[in-house]
C-alpha cells in the first residue's frame, strides 16, 4: 500500500510538483510545501465524509467512473501546454464537495503557512484535487475495495498507515470542536496553533512531515 507522502517523493510526484509549479508560475519548493500539507487534508476530509452512507456512496461512484486513476497515466500530457480547464473545473467541484464552507479557511491557512497568496494556493488545490482522486482511484482498484469500510481503511492507510487510535486523532483534528464540521479548526491545525497539543501536536507534525 502506497502512502500519500510516498507519492510526492516518487518520480511521479516530482513530475506532479514540477507540473503544478509550471502551471502556477511558482517555485517548485513552495509548490511542494503546499501539496505536502494539502493532500493529507484532502484525504482526511474524504475519510471524514465516508463515515456517512451518502458520502461513501458518492465517493465510491466517483472512483469507479470518472476518477479511476487514468489522469495519472499521462502527466506529461496533462501539464504539457497547460492544464485543461475541465480538469481545473473538476478540481473546484471536488474541493467544494469535500471542504464545503471551510474551503476559504483551508486556502488562507495554507497561504499563511507556505508564504504563497491565497489565490495561488486555490489554483494549486484545484489541480491537486483531481490528482488525489485519481491516485485514490488507482489504489481502490489495486486493493479491490468495494464498500465503505474498505474505502475508510484505504484512506487511513494512505494517510500514513497510522494505527486505529491515531486515525481517530486525525479525525479529531479535522473536527476540533466535535460539531461535525469537517475542517472546523483547519486554520489552527495547519498553522500549528491548535489548543490541542501533546499527542495531537506530535501526530500533526508527523502527518505534515514538519
Short mmCIF file of C-alpha atoms in Angstrom, two decimals:
data_model
loop_
_atom_site.label_atom_id
_atom_site.label_comp_id
_atom_site.label_asym_id
_atom_site.label_seq_id
_atom_site.Cartn_x
_atom_site.Cartn_y
_atom_site.Cartn_z
CA UNK A 1 0.00 0.00 0.00
CA UNK A 2 1.43 3.34 -1.03
CA UNK A 3 1.05 6.23 1.37
CA UNK A 4 0.26 9.66 0.05
CA UNK A 5 3.59 11.16 1.08
CA UNK A 6 5.34 8.28 -0.72
CA UNK A 7 3.66 9.53 -3.89
CA UNK A 8 5.13 13.01 -3.53
CA UNK A 9 8.67 11.67 -3.12
CA UNK A 10 8.36 9.31 -6.09
CA UNK A 11 9.30 10.12 -9.72
CA UNK A 12 5.59 10.60 -10.46
CA UNK A 13 5.38 13.00 -7.52
CA UNK A 14 8.33 15.01 -8.77
CA UNK A 15 6.64 15.30 -12.16
CA UNK A 16 3.41 16.31 -10.44
CA UNK A 17 5.12 19.01 -8.36
CA UNK A 18 7.00 20.32 -11.40
CA UNK A 19 3.82 20.40 -13.48
CA UNK A 20 1.77 22.22 -10.85
CA UNK A 21 4.61 24.70 -10.29
CA UNK A 22 4.87 25.49 -14.00
CA UNK A 23 1.09 25.88 -14.23
CA UNK A 24 1.00 28.42 -11.38
CA UNK A 25 4.38 30.05 -12.05
CA UNK A 26 5.57 29.33 -8.51
CA UNK A 27 8.86 27.82 -7.27
CA UNK A 28 8.82 24.02 -7.01
CA UNK A 29 9.82 24.05 -3.34
CA UNK A 30 6.87 26.30 -2.39
CA UNK A 31 4.52 24.21 -4.53
CA UNK A 32 5.78 21.04 -2.84
CA UNK A 33 5.17 22.59 0.59
CA UNK A 34 1.54 23.36 -0.29
CA UNK A 35 0.96 19.89 -1.77
CA UNK A 36 2.54 18.19 1.25
CA UNK A 37 0.07 19.95 3.52
CA UNK A 38 -2.97 20.00 1.24
CA UNK A 39 -3.04 16.36 0.14
CA UNK A 40 -3.35 14.86 3.65
CA UNK A 41 -6.06 17.44 4.40
CA UNK A 42 -7.97 16.39 1.27
CA UNK A 43 -7.70 12.72 2.20
CA UNK A 44 -8.55 13.40 5.82
CA UNK A 45 -11.67 15.30 4.79
CA UNK A 46 -12.66 12.49 2.41
CA UNK A 47 -12.14 9.99 5.24
CA UNK A 48 -14.49 12.04 7.41
CA UNK A 49 -17.04 12.19 4.59
CA UNK A 50 -17.16 8.42 4.03
CA UNK A 51 -18.42 7.91 7.58
CA UNK A 52 -21.87 8.78 6.20
CA UNK A 53 -23.53 6.28 3.81
CA UNK A 54 -24.30 9.05 1.32
CA UNK A 55 -20.72 10.34 1.39
CA UNK A 56 -19.28 6.86 0.99
CA UNK A 57 -21.60 6.05 -1.92
CA UNK A 58 -20.79 9.31 -3.70
CA UNK A 59 -17.03 8.82 -3.39
CA UNK A 60 -17.25 5.16 -4.39
CA UNK A 61 -19.21 6.04 -7.53
CA UNK A 62 -16.74 8.78 -8.48
CA UNK A 63 -13.75 6.46 -8.03
CA UNK A 64 -15.40 3.74 -10.12
CA UNK A 65 -16.06 6.01 -13.09
CA UNK A 66 -14.56 9.42 -13.77
CA UNK A 67 -11.79 9.21 -11.15
CA UNK A 68 -10.48 5.72 -11.81
CA UNK A 69 -6.84 6.86 -11.96
CA UNK A 70 -6.48 7.40 -15.69
CA UNK A 71 -5.45 11.02 -15.14
CA UNK A 72 -2.13 9.85 -13.68
CA UNK A 73 -1.28 7.74 -16.73
CA UNK A 74 -0.29 10.75 -18.81
CA UNK A 75 1.00 13.54 -16.56
CA UNK A 76 3.16 14.82 -19.41
CA UNK A 77 0.03 15.30 -21.49
CA UNK A 78 -1.84 16.82 -18.57
CA UNK A 79 0.76 19.51 -17.92
CA UNK A 80 2.08 19.92 -21.47
CA UNK A 81 0.70 23.20 -22.77
CA UNK A 82 -1.15 23.91 -19.54
CA UNK A 83 -3.77 22.05 -17.52
CA UNK A 84 -7.10 21.76 -19.32
CA UNK A 85 -9.82 23.99 -17.91
CA UNK A 86 -12.13 21.00 -17.48
CA UNK A 87 -9.64 19.46 -15.02
CA UNK A 88 -9.47 22.71 -13.04
CA UNK A 89 -13.28 22.97 -13.01
CA UNK A 90 -13.45 19.37 -11.83
CA UNK A 91 -10.99 20.24 -9.05
CA UNK A 92 -13.11 23.18 -7.96
CA UNK A 93 -16.12 20.87 -7.71
CA UNK A 94 -14.21 18.31 -5.64
CA UNK A 95 -12.95 20.99 -3.24
CA UNK A 96 -16.45 22.39 -2.78
CA UNK A 97 -17.80 18.93 -2.04
CA UNK A 98 -15.01 17.86 0.31
CA UNK A 99 -14.34 21.09 2.21
CA UNK A 100 -17.73 22.78 1.88
CA UNK A 101 -17.89 26.18 3.54
CA UNK A 102 -14.44 25.67 5.05
CA UNK A 103 -12.60 25.95 1.72
CA UNK A 104 -11.57 29.59 2.23
CA UNK A 105 -10.24 28.73 5.70
CA UNK A 106 -8.12 25.97 4.18
CA UNK A 107 -6.74 28.25 1.47
CA UNK A 108 -5.96 31.06 3.90
CA UNK A 109 -4.25 28.73 6.37
CA UNK A 110 -2.11 27.13 3.67
CA UNK A 111 -1.32 30.59 2.33
CA UNK A 112 -0.01 31.76 5.71
CA UNK A 113 1.98 28.57 6.23
CA UNK A 114 3.55 28.49 2.74
CA UNK A 115 4.01 32.20 2.07
CA UNK A 116 2.07 31.99 -1.22
CA UNK A 117 -1.01 34.15 -1.69
CA UNK A 118 -4.40 32.51 -1.16
CA UNK A 119 -5.31 32.83 -4.84
CA UNK A 120 -2.26 30.81 -5.86
CA UNK A 121 -2.98 28.23 -3.16
CA UNK A 122 -6.53 27.94 -4.54
CA UNK A 123 -5.07 27.30 -8.01
CA UNK A 124 -2.77 24.58 -6.66
CA UNK A 125 -5.65 22.93 -4.78
CA UNK A 126 -7.85 22.87 -7.90
CA UNK A 127 -5.15 20.97 -9.79
CA UNK A 128 -4.24 18.76 -6.82
CA UNK A 129 -7.79 17.61 -6.03
CA UNK A 130 -8.39 15.61 -9.26
CA UNK A 131 -4.88 14.12 -8.94
CA UNK A 132 -5.57 12.98 -5.36
CA UNK A 133 -8.85 11.46 -6.55
CA UNK A 134 -7.04 9.71 -9.42
CA UNK A 135 -4.43 8.31 -7.04
CA UNK A 136 -7.18 7.13 -4.68
CA UNK A 137 -8.99 5.55 -7.65
CA UNK A 138 -5.88 3.60 -8.63
CA UNK A 139 -5.35 2.40 -5.06
CA UNK A 140 -9.02 1.41 -4.80
CA UNK A 141 -8.75 -0.73 -7.95
CA UNK A 142 -5.48 -2.34 -6.86
CA UNK A 143 -6.90 -3.17 -3.43
CA UNK A 144 -10.28 -4.38 -4.78
CA UNK A 145 -12.14 -2.04 -2.42
CA UNK A 146 -15.90 -2.26 -2.94
CA UNK A 147 -17.57 -0.99 0.24
CA UNK A 148 -17.46 1.90 2.69
CA UNK A 149 -15.42 0.03 5.29
CA UNK A 150 -12.80 -0.86 2.72
CA UNK A 151 -12.71 2.74 1.49
CA UNK A 152 -12.28 4.03 5.04
CA UNK A 153 -9.39 1.61 5.63
CA UNK A 154 -7.79 2.54 2.32
CA UNK A 155 -7.91 6.25 3.15
CA UNK A 156 -6.46 5.52 6.58
CA UNK A 157 -3.55 3.57 5.18
CA UNK A 158 -2.84 6.26 2.59
CA UNK A 159 -2.64 8.82 5.37
CA UNK A 160 0.44 7.01 6.57
CA UNK A 161 -0.78 3.70 7.95
CA UNK A 162 -1.41 5.16 11.37
CA UNK A 163 -2.84 2.73 13.96
CA UNK A 164 -6.57 2.95 14.57
CA UNK A 165 -6.30 5.20 17.63
CA UNK A 166 -4.20 7.66 15.65
CA UNK A 167 -6.76 7.66 12.83
CA UNK A 168 -9.34 8.83 15.34
CA UNK A 169 -6.95 11.61 16.36
CA UNK A 170 -6.65 12.75 12.75
CA UNK A 171 -10.45 12.84 12.59
CA UNK A 172 -10.49 14.85 15.83
CA UNK A 173 -8.05 17.33 14.34
CA UNK A 174 -10.27 17.73 11.29
CA UNK A 175 -13.22 18.49 13.56
CA UNK A 176 -11.62 20.05 16.62
CA UNK A 177 -14.80 21.03 18.42
CA UNK A 178 -16.74 17.87 17.54
CA UNK A 179 -19.65 19.63 15.86
CA UNK A 180 -19.48 17.53 12.71
CA UNK A 181 -17.92 20.26 10.61
CA UNK A 182 -15.17 18.53 8.67
CA UNK A 183 -12.44 21.15 8.91
CA UNK A 184 -13.72 23.36 11.67
CA UNK A 185 -10.31 24.19 13.09
CA UNK A 186 -8.19 23.80 10.00
CA UNK A 187 -6.50 27.17 10.30
CA UNK A 188 -5.21 26.46 13.78
CA UNK A 189 -4.42 22.91 12.79
CA UNK A 190 -2.27 23.77 9.78
CA UNK A 191 -0.68 26.76 11.44
CA UNK A 192 0.25 24.64 14.45
CA UNK A 193 -1.66 26.90 16.84
CA UNK A 194 -4.34 24.42 17.86
CA UNK A 195 -5.09 24.39 21.56
CA UNK A 196 -4.78 20.60 21.48
CA UNK A 197 -1.07 20.00 21.92
CA UNK A 198 0.80 16.96 23.24
CA UNK A 199 -0.16 13.81 21.36
CA UNK A 200 -2.20 15.63 18.74
CA UNK A 201 0.59 18.08 18.04
CA UNK A 202 3.04 15.24 17.63
CA UNK A 203 0.74 13.40 15.25
CA UNK A 204 0.15 16.52 13.19
CA UNK A 205 3.88 17.06 12.94
CA UNK A 206 4.27 13.57 11.58
CA UNK A 207 1.35 13.96 9.19
CA UNK A 208 2.75 17.09 7.60
CA UNK A 209 6.38 15.98 7.81
CA UNK A 210 7.29 19.03 9.89
#
